[in-house]
Amino acid sequence: MGKGIFITGTDTGVGKTVVAAGLAGALKARGINVGVMKPVATGAVWNRGRLVSDDVRFLLNAIGGNDDLDLVCPINIELPAAPYSAHLINKIHINTDRIRHAFLELSKKHDFVVVEGIGGLLVPIKKDYFVADMINELELPALLVARPDIGTINHSLLTVSEAKNRGIDIRGFIINGFDAAKAGRVEKANPEIIETISGVPLLGILPFDPNLNETGSDFKNIVGMVRKYINVEKIYEES
Ligand SMILES: Nc1ncnc2c1ncn2[C@@H]1O[C@H](COP(=O)(O)OP(=O)(O)O)[C@@H](O)[C@H]1O
Ligand SMILES: [Mg+2]
């Protein structure tokens, strides 16, 4: 399989897309031939006769990429729900072989592929095939993105524990959306507590940026943030 990193999260909406896009852009700025992938996108919208998701656009924009959308995102689902839920509710067929195939194709074109997950590790893609299984099938190490606020210790430790049970190599975690002006002592203590208990290294704390939103985001800003606050070298060297 190809070289790359899988960006998972403790939940949906924690900043996987922002971290994945910023990391991909930062690697590109370092001169690496980097590709992006979102194996399964949910909540995709119809555009010129095909389903496309905001995440895929965001990731591609960050690197100025122009790979075939079927490779970057082989499975697009309209319903904003777990893929298995979409299968049950809308009777859509999900062919996970396409994920492996698309990843192999992207790996032929790029030296490193940043892959964004879907929700967290136990999101079912099929009844007996979770995001965690996909990470193992792609033989990728993972990075965990977590929220800064209350509840994140529990979510982060649960995720690390499940990753260990399933043989997934979590190389590090990132706290995203940390608001230094508002954070109290409890929030400030979270990163170190998670690192100490889990044994997974903290690779960076991305600040909350009020200017950040999915549409019209300034990619230079996101890439700059990742380069400043995340240990990109360590992620690349060890992957
Ligand atoms: N560091 C940040 N500061 C401010 N807003 C952020 C930050 N990171 C993410 N967001 C916003 O939070 C929302 C969820 O982030 P996203 O990366 O899409 O999460 P996920 O991919 O995990 O679902 C988006 O609207 C995004 O713009
Ligand atoms: Mg996302």
CSV table of C-alpha atoms and ligand atoms in Angstrom, one decimal:
chain,number,residue,atom,x,y,z
A,1,MET,CA,0.0,0.0,0.0
A,2,GLY,CA,1.0,3.6,-0.3
A,3,LYS,CA,2.6,6.1,2.1
A,4,GLY,CA,0.3,8.5,3.9
A,5,ILE,CA,-1.6,9.4,7.1
A,6,PHE,CA,-5.2,8.8,8.1
A,7,ILE,CA,-6.9,11.8,9.9
A,8,THR,CA,-9.5,10.5,12.3
A,9,GLY,CA,-11.4,12.4,15.0
A,10,THR,CA,-13.1,11.8,18.3
A,11,ASP,CA,-16.3,12.8,16.5
A,12,THR,CA,-17.7,14.6,13.5
A,13,GLY,CA,-17.2,18.4,13.4
A,14,VAL,CA,-13.9,18.3,15.4
A,15,GLY,CA,-11.7,19.7,12.6
A,16,LYS,CA,-10.6,16.7,10.6
A,17,THR,CA,-11.1,18.5,7.3
A,18,VAL,CA,-9.2,21.6,8.5
A,19,VAL,CA,-6.3,19.6,9.9
A,20,ALA,CA,-6.1,17.3,6.8
A,21,ALA,CA,-6.3,20.2,4.4
A,22,GLY,CA,-3.7,22.2,6.4
A,23,LEU,CA,-1.4,19.3,6.7
A,24,ALA,CA,-1.6,18.4,3.0
A,25,GLY,CA,-0.9,22.1,2.1
A,26,ALA,CA,2.0,22.2,4.5
A,27,LEU,CA,3.5,19.1,3.0
A,28,LYS,CA,3.1,20.5,-0.5
A,29,ALA,CA,4.8,23.7,0.6
A,30,ARG,CA,7.7,21.5,1.8
A,31,GLY,CA,8.0,20.2,-1.8
A,32,ILE,CA,6.3,16.8,-1.3
A,33,ASN,CA,4.1,15.4,-4.0
A,34,VAL,CA,1.0,15.0,-1.9
A,35,GLY,CA,-2.5,13.8,-2.6
A,36,VAL,CA,-5.7,14.0,-0.7
A,37,MET,CA,-8.5,11.5,-0.2
A,38,LYS,CA,-11.9,11.3,1.5
A,39,PRO,CA,-12.8,7.7,1.0
A,40,VAL,CA,-16.5,8.1,1.9
A,41,ALA,CA,-18.3,11.5,1.9
A,42,THR,CA,-21.8,11.9,3.4
A,43,GLY,CA,-24.0,14.9,3.0
A,44,ALA,CA,-22.8,15.3,-0.6
A,45,VAL,CA,-24.7,17.6,-2.9
A,46,TRP,CA,-25.5,17.3,-6.6
A,47,ASN,CA,-23.4,19.4,-8.8
A,48,ARG,CA,-23.2,19.1,-12.6
A,49,GLY,CA,-24.8,15.6,-12.5
A,50,ARG,CA,-22.7,14.1,-9.7
A,51,LEU,CA,-22.5,14.1,-6.0
A,52,VAL,CA,-19.7,16.2,-4.5
A,53,SER,CA,-19.0,17.0,-0.9
A,54,ASP,CA,-17.6,20.2,0.6
A,55,ASP,CA,-14.8,18.2,2.3
A,56,VAL,CA,-13.5,17.0,-1.0
A,57,ARG,CA,-13.5,20.5,-2.5
A,58,PHE,CA,-11.8,21.9,0.6
A,59,LEU,CA,-9.1,19.2,0.6
A,60,LEU,CA,-8.4,19.6,-3.1
A,61,ASN,CA,-8.3,23.4,-2.9
A,62,ALA,CA,-5.7,23.3,-0.1
A,63,ILE,CA,-3.2,21.6,-2.5
A,64,GLY,CA,-4.5,23.0,-5.8
A,65,GLY,CA,-5.2,19.3,-6.7
A,66,ASN,CA,-6.9,18.1,-9.8
A,67,ASP,CA,-7.1,14.4,-9.3
A,68,ASP,CA,-10.2,12.5,-10.6
A,69,LEU,CA,-13.0,13.1,-8.1
A,70,ASP,CA,-13.8,9.3,-8.3
A,71,LEU,CA,-10.3,8.6,-6.9
A,72,VAL,CA,-10.3,11.4,-4.3
A,73,CYS,CA,-13.8,10.3,-3.1
A,74,PRO,CA,-14.9,7.0,-4.5
A,75,ILE,CA,-18.1,6.9,-2.5
A,76,ASN,CA,-20.5,9.8,-2.2
A,77,ILE,CA,-23.6,9.7,-0.2
A,78,GLU,CA,-26.3,12.3,-0.1
A,79,LEU,CA,-27.7,11.6,3.3
A,80,PRO,CA,-25.7,13.3,6.1
A,81,ALA,CA,-25.5,10.1,8.2
A,82,ALA,CA,-23.2,7.1,8.8
A,83,PRO,CA,-22.8,5.3,5.5
A,84,TYR,CA,-24.5,2.2,7.0
A,85,SER,CA,-27.4,4.3,8.1
A,86,ALA,CA,-27.7,5.6,4.5
A,87,HIS,CA,-27.6,2.1,3.2
A,88,LEU,CA,-30.5,1.1,5.5
A,89,ILE,CA,-32.5,4.2,5.0
A,90,ASN,CA,-32.0,4.9,1.3
A,91,LYS,CA,-31.1,1.3,0.2
A,92,ILE,CA,-27.8,2.5,-1.4
A,93,HIS,CA,-25.2,-0.1,-2.2
A,94,ILE,CA,-21.7,0.6,-0.7
A,95,ASN,CA,-18.8,-1.1,-2.4
A,96,THR,CA,-15.8,-0.8,-0.1
A,97,ASP,CA,-13.5,-2.4,-2.8
A,98,ARG,CA,-13.6,1.0,-4.5
A,99,ILE,CA,-11.8,2.6,-1.5
A,100,ARG,CA,-8.8,0.3,-1.7
A,101,HIS,CA,-8.6,0.7,-5.5
A,102,ALA,CA,-8.8,4.5,-5.4
A,103,PHE,CA,-6.1,4.7,-2.6
A,104,LEU,CA,-3.8,2.5,-4.7
A,105,GLU,CA,-4.3,4.7,-7.8
A,106,LEU,CA,-3.7,7.9,-5.8
A,107,SER,CA,-0.6,6.3,-4.3
A,108,LYS,CA,0.8,5.7,-7.8
A,109,LYS,CA,0.4,9.4,-8.5
A,110,HIS,CA,1.6,10.8,-5.2
A,111,ASP,CA,4.4,10.1,-2.7
A,112,PHE,CA,2.1,10.8,0.3
A,113,VAL,CA,-1.6,10.8,0.6
A,114,VAL,CA,-3.5,12.6,3.4
A,115,VAL,CA,-6.7,10.6,4.0
A,116,GLU,CA,-9.6,12.2,5.9
A,117,GLY,CA,-11.9,9.8,7.8
A,118,ILE,CA,-15.6,9.9,8.4
A,119,GLY,CA,-16.7,10.9,12.0
A,120,GLY,CA,-14.8,8.6,14.4
A,121,LEU,CA,-13.4,5.1,14.5
A,122,LEU,CA,-16.6,3.2,15.0
A,123,VAL,CA,-18.7,4.8,12.3
A,124,PRO,CA,-20.1,1.9,10.4
A,125,ILE,CA,-19.5,2.0,6.7
A,126,LYS,CA,-21.2,-1.4,6.4
A,127,LYS,CA,-22.7,-3.5,9.2
A,128,ASP,CA,-19.4,-5.2,9.9
A,129,TYR,CA,-17.0,-2.8,8.4
A,130,PHE,CA,-16.1,0.3,10.4
A,131,VAL,CA,-13.8,3.3,9.7
A,132,ALA,CA,-11.3,1.5,11.9
A,133,ASP,CA,-11.3,-1.5,9.5
A,134,MET,CA,-10.8,0.9,6.6
A,135,ILE,CA,-7.7,2.3,8.3
A,136,ASN,CA,-6.3,-1.2,8.7
A,137,GLU,CA,-7.1,-2.1,5.2
A,138,LEU,CA,-5.3,0.9,3.9
A,139,GLU,CA,-2.4,0.0,6.2
A,140,LEU,CA,-2.0,3.7,7.3
A,141,PRO,CA,-0.9,5.2,10.6
A,142,ALA,CA,-3.5,7.6,12.1
A,143,LEU,CA,-3.6,11.0,13.7
A,144,LEU,CA,-6.4,11.9,16.1
A,145,VAL,CA,-8.1,15.3,16.1
A,146,ALA,CA,-9.9,16.2,19.3
A,147,ARG,CA,-11.9,19.1,20.7
A,148,PRO,CA,-10.4,21.3,23.4
A,149,ASP,CA,-13.3,21.5,25.8
A,150,ILE,CA,-14.9,19.4,28.5
A,151,GLY,CA,-15.6,15.9,27.4
A,152,THR,CA,-12.5,15.6,25.2
A,153,ILE,CA,-10.6,13.5,27.7
A,154,ASN,CA,-13.2,10.8,27.6
A,155,HIS,CA,-13.6,10.9,23.9
A,156,SER,CA,-9.9,10.9,23.2
A,157,LEU,CA,-9.1,8.1,25.6
A,158,LEU,CA,-12.0,6.0,24.2
A,159,THR,CA,-10.7,6.5,20.7
A,160,VAL,CA,-7.1,5.6,21.7
A,161,SER,CA,-8.3,2.5,23.5
A,162,GLU,CA,-10.3,1.3,20.6
A,163,ALA,CA,-7.5,2.0,18.2
A,164,LYS,CA,-5.1,-0.1,20.4
A,165,ASN,CA,-7.7,-2.9,20.5
A,166,ARG,CA,-7.8,-3.0,16.7
A,167,GLY,CA,-4.1,-2.6,16.1
A,168,ILE,CA,-4.3,0.9,14.7
A,169,ASP,CA,-1.1,2.9,15.1
A,170,ILE,CA,-2.1,6.4,16.4
A,171,ARG,CA,1.0,8.5,15.9
A,172,GLY,CA,-0.2,11.5,17.7
A,173,PHE,CA,-3.2,13.7,18.5
A,174,ILE,CA,-4.0,17.3,17.8
A,175,ILE,CA,-6.3,19.6,19.8
A,176,ASN,CA,-8.2,21.8,17.4
A,177,GLY,CA,-10.1,25.0,18.1
A,178,PHE,CA,-8.4,26.0,21.3
A,179,ASP,CA,-9.4,29.5,22.3
A,180,ALA,CA,-6.7,30.8,24.6
A,181,ALA,CA,-8.6,33.9,25.5
A,182,LYS,CA,-11.6,31.9,26.8
A,183,ALA,CA,-9.9,28.7,28.0
A,184,GLY,CA,-10.0,28.2,31.8
A,185,ARG,CA,-7.6,26.1,33.8
A,186,VAL,CA,-9.5,22.9,33.1
A,187,GLU,CA,-9.3,23.3,29.3
A,188,LYS,CA,-5.7,24.3,29.5
A,189,ALA,CA,-4.9,21.1,31.4
A,190,ASN,CA,-6.7,18.7,28.9
A,191,PRO,CA,-3.9,18.2,26.3
A,192,GLU,CA,-1.3,17.1,28.8
A,193,ILE,CA,-3.8,14.9,30.7
A,194,ILE,CA,-4.7,13.1,27.4
A,195,GLU,CA,-1.0,12.7,26.5
A,196,THR,CA,0.0,11.4,29.9
A,197,ILE,CA,-2.8,8.9,30.3
A,198,SER,CA,-2.9,7.7,26.7
A,199,GLY,CA,0.8,7.7,26.0
A,200,VAL,CA,0.0,9.2,22.6
A,201,PRO,CA,2.1,12.3,21.8
A,202,LEU,CA,0.5,15.7,21.5
A,203,LEU,CA,1.6,17.0,18.0
A,204,GLY,CA,0.0,20.4,18.3
A,205,ILE,CA,-2.7,22.7,19.4
A,206,LEU,CA,-4.5,24.6,16.7
A,207,PRO,CA,-6.1,27.8,17.9
A,208,PHE,CA,-9.7,28.8,17.4
A,209,ASP,CA,-9.8,31.1,14.3
A,210,PRO,CA,-13.1,33.1,14.1
A,211,ASN,CA,-12.5,33.7,10.4
A,212,LEU,CA,-12.5,30.0,9.6
A,213,ASN,CA,-15.5,28.6,7.8
A,214,GLU,CA,-15.9,26.0,5.1
A,215,THR,CA,-16.8,28.3,2.3
A,216,GLY,CA,-14.4,31.0,1.2
A,217,SER,CA,-11.7,29.9,3.7
A,218,ASP,CA,-8.3,31.3,3.2
A,219,PHE,CA,-6.2,28.2,2.6
A,220,LYS,CA,-2.9,30.1,3.1
A,221,ASN,CA,-4.1,30.9,6.6
A,222,ILE,CA,-5.0,27.3,7.4
A,223,VAL,CA,-1.7,26.0,6.0
A,224,GLY,CA,0.1,28.7,7.9
A,225,MET,CA,-1.6,27.8,11.1
A,226,VAL,CA,-0.8,24.1,10.6
A,227,ARG,CA,2.9,24.9,9.9
A,228,LYS,CA,3.1,27.1,13.0
A,229,TYR,CA,1.2,24.9,15.5
A,230,ILE,CA,1.6,21.3,14.3
A,231,ASN,CA,4.7,19.2,14.2
A,232,VAL,CA,4.5,18.5,10.4
A,233,GLU,CA,8.0,17.2,10.2
A,234,LYS,CA,7.4,14.6,12.8
A,235,ILE,CA,4.2,13.4,11.1
A,236,TYR,CA,5.9,13.1,7.7
A,237,GLU,CA,9.2,11.6,8.9
A,238,GLU,CA,7.5,8.9,11.0
A,239,SER,CA,4.7,8.0,8.5
B,1,LIG,N1,-9.4,26.0,14.5
B,1,LIG,C1,-10.7,26.3,14.1
B,1,LIG,N2,-11.1,27.5,14.4
B,1,LIG,C2,-12.4,27.9,14.1
B,1,LIG,N3,-13.2,27.1,13.4
B,1,LIG,C3,-12.8,25.9,13.1
B,1,LIG,C4,-11.5,25.4,13.4
B,1,LIG,N4,-11.4,24.1,13.0
B,1,LIG,C5,-12.6,23.8,12.4
B,1,LIG,N5,-13.4,24.9,12.4
B,1,LIG,C6,-14.8,24.9,11.9
B,1,LIG,O1,-15.5,23.9,12.5
B,1,LIG,C7,-16.3,23.2,11.6
B,1,LIG,C8,-16.0,21.7,11.6
B,1,LIG,O2,-14.6,21.5,11.1
B,1,LIG,P1,-14.3,20.4,10.1
B,1,LIG,O3,-12.8,20.5,9.8
B,1,LIG,O4,-15.2,20.4,8.9
B,1,LIG,O5,-14.6,19.1,11.0
B,1,LIG,P2,-14.7,17.5,10.6
B,1,LIG,O6,-14.0,17.4,9.3
B,1,LIG,O7,-14.1,16.8,11.7
B,1,LIG,O8,-16.2,17.3,10.5
B,1,LIG,C9,-16.1,23.9,10.2
B,1,LIG,O9,-17.1,24.8,10.0
B,1,LIG,C10,-14.8,24.5,10.4
B,1,LIG,O10,-14.6,25.7,9.6
B,2,MG,MG,-14.7,16.7,7.4
